[in-house]
CSV table of C-alpha atoms in Angstrom, one decimal:
chain,number,residue,atom,x,y,z
A,1,MET,CA,12.2,31.8,20.3
A,2,ASP,CA,12.1,28.9,18.0
A,3,VAL,CA,10.6,26.7,20.7
A,4,THR,CA,7.9,29.4,21.4
A,5,LEU,CA,6.9,29.7,17.8
A,6,PHE,CA,6.9,25.9,17.3
A,7,LEU,CA,4.7,25.4,20.4
A,8,ILE,CA,2.2,28.1,19.4
A,9,PHE,CA,1.7,26.7,15.9
A,10,ALA,CA,1.8,23.0,17.1
A,11,LEU,CA,-0.8,23.6,19.8
A,12,SER,CA,-3.0,25.4,17.4
A,13,ALA,CA,-2.7,22.7,14.8
A,14,VAL,CA,-3.5,20.0,17.4
A,15,ALA,CA,-6.5,22.0,18.8
A,16,CYS,CA,-7.9,22.6,15.3
A,17,GLY,CA,-7.3,18.9,14.5
A,18,VAL,CA,-9.2,17.8,17.5
A,19,ASN,CA,-11.9,20.2,16.5
A,20,VAL,CA,-12.1,18.7,13.0
A,21,VAL,CA,-12.8,15.2,14.5
A,22,VAL,CA,-15.1,16.2,17.3
A,23,GLN,CA,-17.5,18.8,15.8
A,24,ARG,CA,-21.0,17.7,14.8
A,25,HIS,CA,-21.5,20.0,11.9
A,26,PRO,CA,-19.2,19.5,8.9
A,27,ILE,CA,-18.8,23.3,8.2
A,28,THR,CA,-17.2,23.7,11.6
A,29,SER,CA,-14.9,20.8,10.8
A,30,ALA,CA,-14.0,22.5,7.5
A,31,ILE,CA,-13.1,25.8,9.1
A,32,SER,CA,-11.0,24.0,11.7
A,33,LEU,CA,-9.2,22.1,8.9
A,34,ILE,CA,-8.3,25.5,7.4
A,35,GLY,CA,-6.9,26.4,10.8
A,36,VAL,CA,-4.8,23.2,10.7
A,37,MET,CA,-3.5,24.0,7.3
A,38,GLY,CA,-2.6,27.6,8.3
A,39,SER,CA,-0.7,26.3,11.3
A,40,LEU,CA,1.1,23.7,9.2
A,41,ALA,CA,2.1,26.4,6.7
A,42,ALA,CA,3.7,28.4,9.5
A,43,LEU,CA,5.6,25.2,10.6
A,44,TYR,CA,6.8,24.7,7.1
A,45,LEU,CA,8.2,28.2,7.2
A,46,LEU,CA,10.0,27.4,10.4
A,47,LEU,CA,11.5,24.3,8.7
A,48,GLY,CA,12.8,26.4,5.8
A,49,GLY,CA,10.2,25.4,3.2
A,50,GLU,CA,9.1,28.8,1.8
A,51,PHE,CA,7.7,27.4,-1.4
A,52,ILE,CA,5.8,24.6,0.3
A,53,ALA,CA,4.4,27.0,2.8
A,54,ALA,CA,3.1,29.3,0.1
A,55,ALA,CA,1.8,26.3,-1.9
A,56,GLN,CA,0.0,25.0,1.2
A,57,VAL,CA,-1.8,28.3,1.7
A,58,VAL,CA,-2.7,28.8,-1.9
A,59,VAL,CA,-3.5,25.2,-3.0
A,60,TYR,CA,-4.6,23.4,0.1
A,61,ALA,CA,-6.3,26.1,2.2
A,62,GLY,CA,-7.2,28.3,-0.7
A,63,ALA,CA,-8.5,25.9,-3.3
A,64,ILE,CA,-9.2,22.4,-1.8
A,65,MET,CA,-10.8,23.7,1.4
A,66,VAL,CA,-12.9,26.2,-0.5
A,67,LEU,CA,-14.1,23.3,-2.7
A,68,PHE,CA,-15.1,21.5,0.5
A,69,VAL,CA,-16.9,24.5,1.8
A,70,PHE,CA,-18.8,24.9,-1.5
A,71,VAL,CA,-19.9,21.3,-1.5
A,72,ILE,CA,-21.0,21.4,2.2
A,73,MET,CA,-23.0,24.5,1.5
A,74,LEU,CA,-24.4,23.1,-1.7
A,75,LEU,CA,-25.6,19.9,-0.2
A,76,ASN,CA,-26.8,21.7,2.9
A,77,ALA,CA,-25.3,19.0,5.0
A,78,GLY,CA,-26.8,19.2,8.5
A,79,SER,CA,-25.4,18.1,11.8
A,80,GLU,CA,-24.6,14.5,12.1
A,81,THR,CA,-27.2,12.4,14.0
A,82,LYS,CA,-26.0,10.4,16.9
A,83,GLY,CA,-25.2,7.1,15.2
A,84,GLY,CA,-25.4,3.9,17.1
A,85,ARG,CA,-22.0,2.4,17.3
A,86,SER,CA,-21.6,-1.2,18.6
A,87,TRP,CA,-20.1,-1.6,22.0
A,88,PRO,CA,-16.8,-3.1,21.0
A,89,VAL,CA,-16.1,0.1,19.0
A,90,ARG,CA,-17.1,2.2,21.9
A,91,LEU,CA,-14.9,0.2,24.3
A,92,LEU,CA,-11.8,-0.3,22.2
A,93,GLY,CA,-11.8,2.8,20.1
A,94,ILE,CA,-9.9,5.3,22.1
A,95,PRO,CA,-7.4,2.8,23.7
A,96,LEU,CA,-6.5,1.4,20.3
A,97,LEU,CA,-5.9,4.9,19.0
A,98,VAL,CA,-3.7,5.8,22.0
A,99,LEU,CA,-1.8,2.6,21.3
A,100,LEU,CA,-1.3,3.6,17.7
A,101,LEU,CA,0.0,7.0,18.9
A,102,GLY,CA,2.2,5.3,21.4
A,103,ILE,CA,3.8,3.0,18.9
A,104,LEU,CA,4.4,5.8,16.5
A,105,SER,CA,6.0,8.0,19.2
A,106,PHE,CA,8.2,5.1,20.4
A,107,ILE,CA,9.5,4.5,16.9
A,108,ILE,CA,10.1,8.2,16.4
A,109,GLN,CA,12.0,8.5,19.7
A,110,HIS,CA,14.0,5.4,18.9
A,111,PHE,CA,15.1,6.5,15.4
A,112,ALA,CA,15.2,10.3,15.7
A,113,PRO,CA,18.7,11.6,16.4
A,114,LYS,CA,18.9,13.1,19.9
A,115,THR,CA,21.1,16.1,19.1
A,116,GLU,CA,19.4,17.3,15.9
A,117,LYS,CA,17.8,20.6,16.4
A,118,VAL,CA,15.7,22.6,14.0
A,119,SER,CA,16.5,26.3,14.0
A,120,PHE,CA,14.9,28.8,11.8
A,121,GLY,CA,17.1,29.8,8.9
A,122,ALA,CA,19.3,26.7,8.9
A,123,PHE,CA,17.7,25.2,5.8
A,124,THR,CA,18.0,27.6,2.9
A,125,SER,CA,17.3,25.4,-0.1
A,126,GLY,CA,13.5,25.6,0.2
A,127,GLY,CA,12.9,28.4,-2.1
A,128,PRO,CA,11.4,28.3,-5.6
A,129,ARG,CA,14.8,28.3,-7.4
A,130,ASP,CA,16.0,25.1,-5.7
A,131,ILE,CA,12.7,23.4,-6.0
A,132,GLY,CA,12.5,24.3,-9.7
A,133,LYS,CA,16.0,23.1,-10.3
A,134,LEU,CA,15.1,19.6,-9.0
A,135,LEU,CA,11.6,19.5,-10.3
A,136,PHE,CA,12.5,20.1,-13.9
A,137,THR,CA,15.5,17.8,-14.0
A,138,GLU,CA,15.3,14.8,-11.7
A,139,TYR,CA,11.5,14.8,-11.2
A,140,LEU,CA,10.5,15.8,-14.7
A,141,LEU,CA,8.6,12.5,-15.4
A,142,PRO,CA,6.4,12.7,-12.2
A,143,PHE,CA,5.8,16.4,-13.0
A,144,GLU,CA,4.5,15.6,-16.5
A,145,LEU,CA,2.5,12.7,-15.1
A,146,THR,CA,0.7,14.9,-12.6
A,147,SER,CA,-0.5,17.1,-15.4
A,148,VAL,CA,-2.1,14.1,-17.0
A,149,LEU,CA,-3.5,13.1,-13.6
A,150,ILE,CA,-5.1,16.6,-13.1
A,151,LEU,CA,-6.6,16.3,-16.6
A,152,ILE,CA,-8.1,12.9,-15.7
A,153,ALA,CA,-9.4,14.3,-12.4
A,154,ILE,CA,-11.1,17.2,-14.2
A,155,MET,CA,-12.7,14.8,-16.7
A,156,GLY,CA,-13.8,12.5,-13.9
A,157,ALA,CA,-15.4,15.3,-11.9
A,158,VAL,CA,-17.2,16.7,-14.9
A,159,VAL,CA,-18.6,13.3,-15.9
A,160,LEU,CA,-19.7,12.4,-12.3
A,161,ALA,CA,-21.3,15.7,-11.4
A,162,ARG,CA,-23.1,16.5,-14.7
A,163,LYS,CA,-26.8,16.8,-15.0
A,164,GLU,CA,-28.4,14.1,-17.2
A,165,ILE,CA,-30.0,15.6,-20.2
A,166,ASP,CA,-33.0,13.5,-20.9
B,1,MET,CA,18.8,30.8,20.1
B,2,GLU,CA,18.3,27.1,20.7
B,3,GLY,CA,16.4,25.1,18.2
B,4,VAL,CA,13.5,22.7,18.5
B,5,PRO,CA,14.3,19.0,18.7
B,6,LEU,CA,13.5,17.2,15.4
B,7,ALA,CA,11.5,14.5,17.2
B,8,TRP,CA,8.9,17.1,18.2
B,9,TYR,CA,8.0,17.8,14.6
B,10,LEU,CA,7.7,14.0,13.9
B,11,ILE,CA,5.6,13.5,17.0
B,12,LEU,CA,3.3,16.3,16.0
B,13,SER,CA,3.0,14.6,12.6
B,14,ALA,CA,2.1,11.3,14.4
B,15,VAL,CA,-0.5,13.1,16.6
B,16,LEU,CA,-2.2,14.7,13.6
B,17,PHE,CA,-2.2,11.4,11.7
B,18,THR,CA,-3.8,9.6,14.7
B,19,LEU,CA,-6.4,12.3,14.8
B,20,GLY,CA,-7.1,11.8,11.1
B,21,VAL,CA,-7.4,8.0,11.7
B,22,ALA,CA,-9.8,8.7,14.6
B,23,GLY,CA,-12.0,10.9,12.4
B,24,PHE,CA,-12.0,8.4,9.6
B,25,LEU,CA,-13.0,5.5,11.7
B,26,PHE,CA,-15.5,7.1,14.1
B,27,ARG,CA,-17.4,9.7,12.1
B,28,ARG,CA,-20.6,8.9,10.1
B,29,ASN,CA,-20.7,11.8,7.8
B,30,LEU,CA,-19.1,11.3,4.3
B,31,ILE,CA,-17.6,14.8,4.1
B,32,THR,CA,-16.1,14.6,7.6
B,33,ILE,CA,-14.6,11.3,6.7
B,34,PHE,CA,-13.1,12.9,3.6
B,35,MET,CA,-11.7,15.8,5.7
B,36,SER,CA,-10.0,13.3,8.0
B,37,ILE,CA,-8.3,11.9,5.0
B,38,GLU,CA,-7.0,15.3,4.1
B,39,LEU,CA,-5.8,15.7,7.7
B,40,MET,CA,-3.8,12.5,7.4
B,41,LEU,CA,-2.3,13.7,4.1
B,42,ASN,CA,-1.2,17.0,5.8
B,43,ALA,CA,0.4,15.1,8.7
B,44,VAL,CA,2.5,13.1,6.2
B,45,ASN,CA,3.5,16.3,4.4
B,46,LEU,CA,4.9,17.6,7.7
B,47,SER,CA,6.9,14.4,8.0
B,48,PHE,CA,8.3,14.8,4.5
B,49,ILE,CA,9.4,18.4,5.1
B,50,THR,CA,10.9,17.5,8.5
B,51,PHE,CA,13.0,14.7,7.0
B,52,SER,CA,14.0,17.0,4.1
B,53,TYR,CA,15.4,19.3,6.8
B,54,LYS,CA,17.2,16.5,8.4
B,55,LEU,CA,18.8,15.2,5.3
B,56,LYS,CA,19.6,18.7,4.0
B,57,GLN,CA,18.0,17.9,0.6
B,58,VAL,CA,15.1,19.5,-1.0
B,59,ASP,CA,13.6,16.2,-2.4
B,60,GLY,CA,11.2,16.0,0.5
B,61,HIS,CA,9.7,19.3,-0.5
B,62,ILE,CA,9.1,18.1,-4.0
B,63,PHE,CA,7.4,14.9,-2.7
B,64,ALA,CA,5.2,17.0,-0.4
B,65,PHE,CA,4.3,19.1,-3.5
B,66,PHE,CA,3.3,16.0,-5.4
B,67,VAL,CA,1.2,14.9,-2.4
B,68,MET,CA,-0.5,18.2,-2.5
B,69,VAL,CA,-1.2,17.8,-6.3
B,70,VAL,CA,-2.6,14.3,-5.8
B,71,ALA,CA,-4.7,15.5,-2.9
B,72,ALA,CA,-6.2,18.3,-5.1
B,73,ALA,CA,-7.1,15.8,-7.8
B,74,GLU,CA,-8.5,13.4,-5.3
B,75,ALA,CA,-10.6,16.1,-3.6
B,76,ALA,CA,-12.1,17.1,-6.9
B,77,VAL,CA,-13.1,13.5,-7.9
B,78,GLY,CA,-14.1,12.5,-4.3
B,79,LEU,CA,-16.4,15.5,-3.9
B,80,ALA,CA,-18.0,14.7,-7.3
B,81,ILE,CA,-18.6,11.2,-6.0
B,82,ILE,CA,-20.1,12.6,-2.8
B,83,LEU,CA,-22.4,14.8,-4.8
B,84,THR,CA,-23.6,11.8,-6.8
B,85,VAL,CA,-24.1,9.7,-3.7
B,86,PHE,CA,-26.2,12.6,-2.2
B,87,LYS,CA,-28.2,12.9,-5.4
B,88,ASN,CA,-29.1,9.2,-5.3
B,89,ARG,CA,-29.7,8.7,-1.6
B,90,SER,CA,-30.5,12.2,-0.2
B,91,SER,CA,-28.3,11.4,2.8
B,92,LEU,CA,-24.7,11.9,3.7
B,93,ALA,CA,-24.6,9.3,6.4
B,94,VAL,CA,-22.2,6.5,5.5
B,95,ASP,CA,-24.5,3.9,7.1
B,96,ASP,CA,-27.0,4.6,4.3
B,97,VAL,CA,-24.6,3.6,1.6
B,98,ASN,CA,-25.0,-0.1,2.2
B,99,SER,CA,-26.6,-1.6,-0.9
B,100,MET,CA,-23.6,-3.8,-1.4
B,101,LYS,CA,-23.9,-5.3,2.1
B,102,TYR,CA,-25.2,-8.8,2.5
């Protein structure tokens, strides 16, 4: 049951991820990226992260991706024209990416414990109470700093996107 | 009810990260490049949550939360930059943003 659920959401995440990279029009990539985030939220639930799964759906898929879709529709971004890439890129691109994936997978296989298994329900400290307990004691400084960061980001976005009043 | 090996989650994270790298390097549309960055950030979040499961601590969830917050701030500013680039060049192709080239 765990394996079935993991495979369903993992395959849907990879399929949507491939779709993000491959599609010509950015709006299709944005919708596929929402699919990736939804599948990842389900995987976080399988790993016991209830708060992070909810935050993923609300913040990532519900705010950031909506912002992306707004901007894509605002700019009326059309399909990408076939750009001319130089022949070394065309030749070495995919093999080098496969090499990167191979190196990462080898390192993971080497260092991941062989007997560790993830079963649904084994990790119970992912709820809001445990996250809050740690967030407001040990990680209080980063928490306050992120509020300053968000303020700076708001100011930056307003300054960059405003209309010049001449 | 057998569980899923932990390595599978990490390999899924690696696959999603590689897809993000592929989209970042090969696409010519600014917004698609930006979306590939978000895909890479999500892959790393999955890695954080997986290791948090392994170590039986909730610190990984908090780090993933901070990654999400930083990604939100970055998305706001990055999209504002993309809007400005489009306003000045009327094109979203990254080949056209080359005035600092030789």
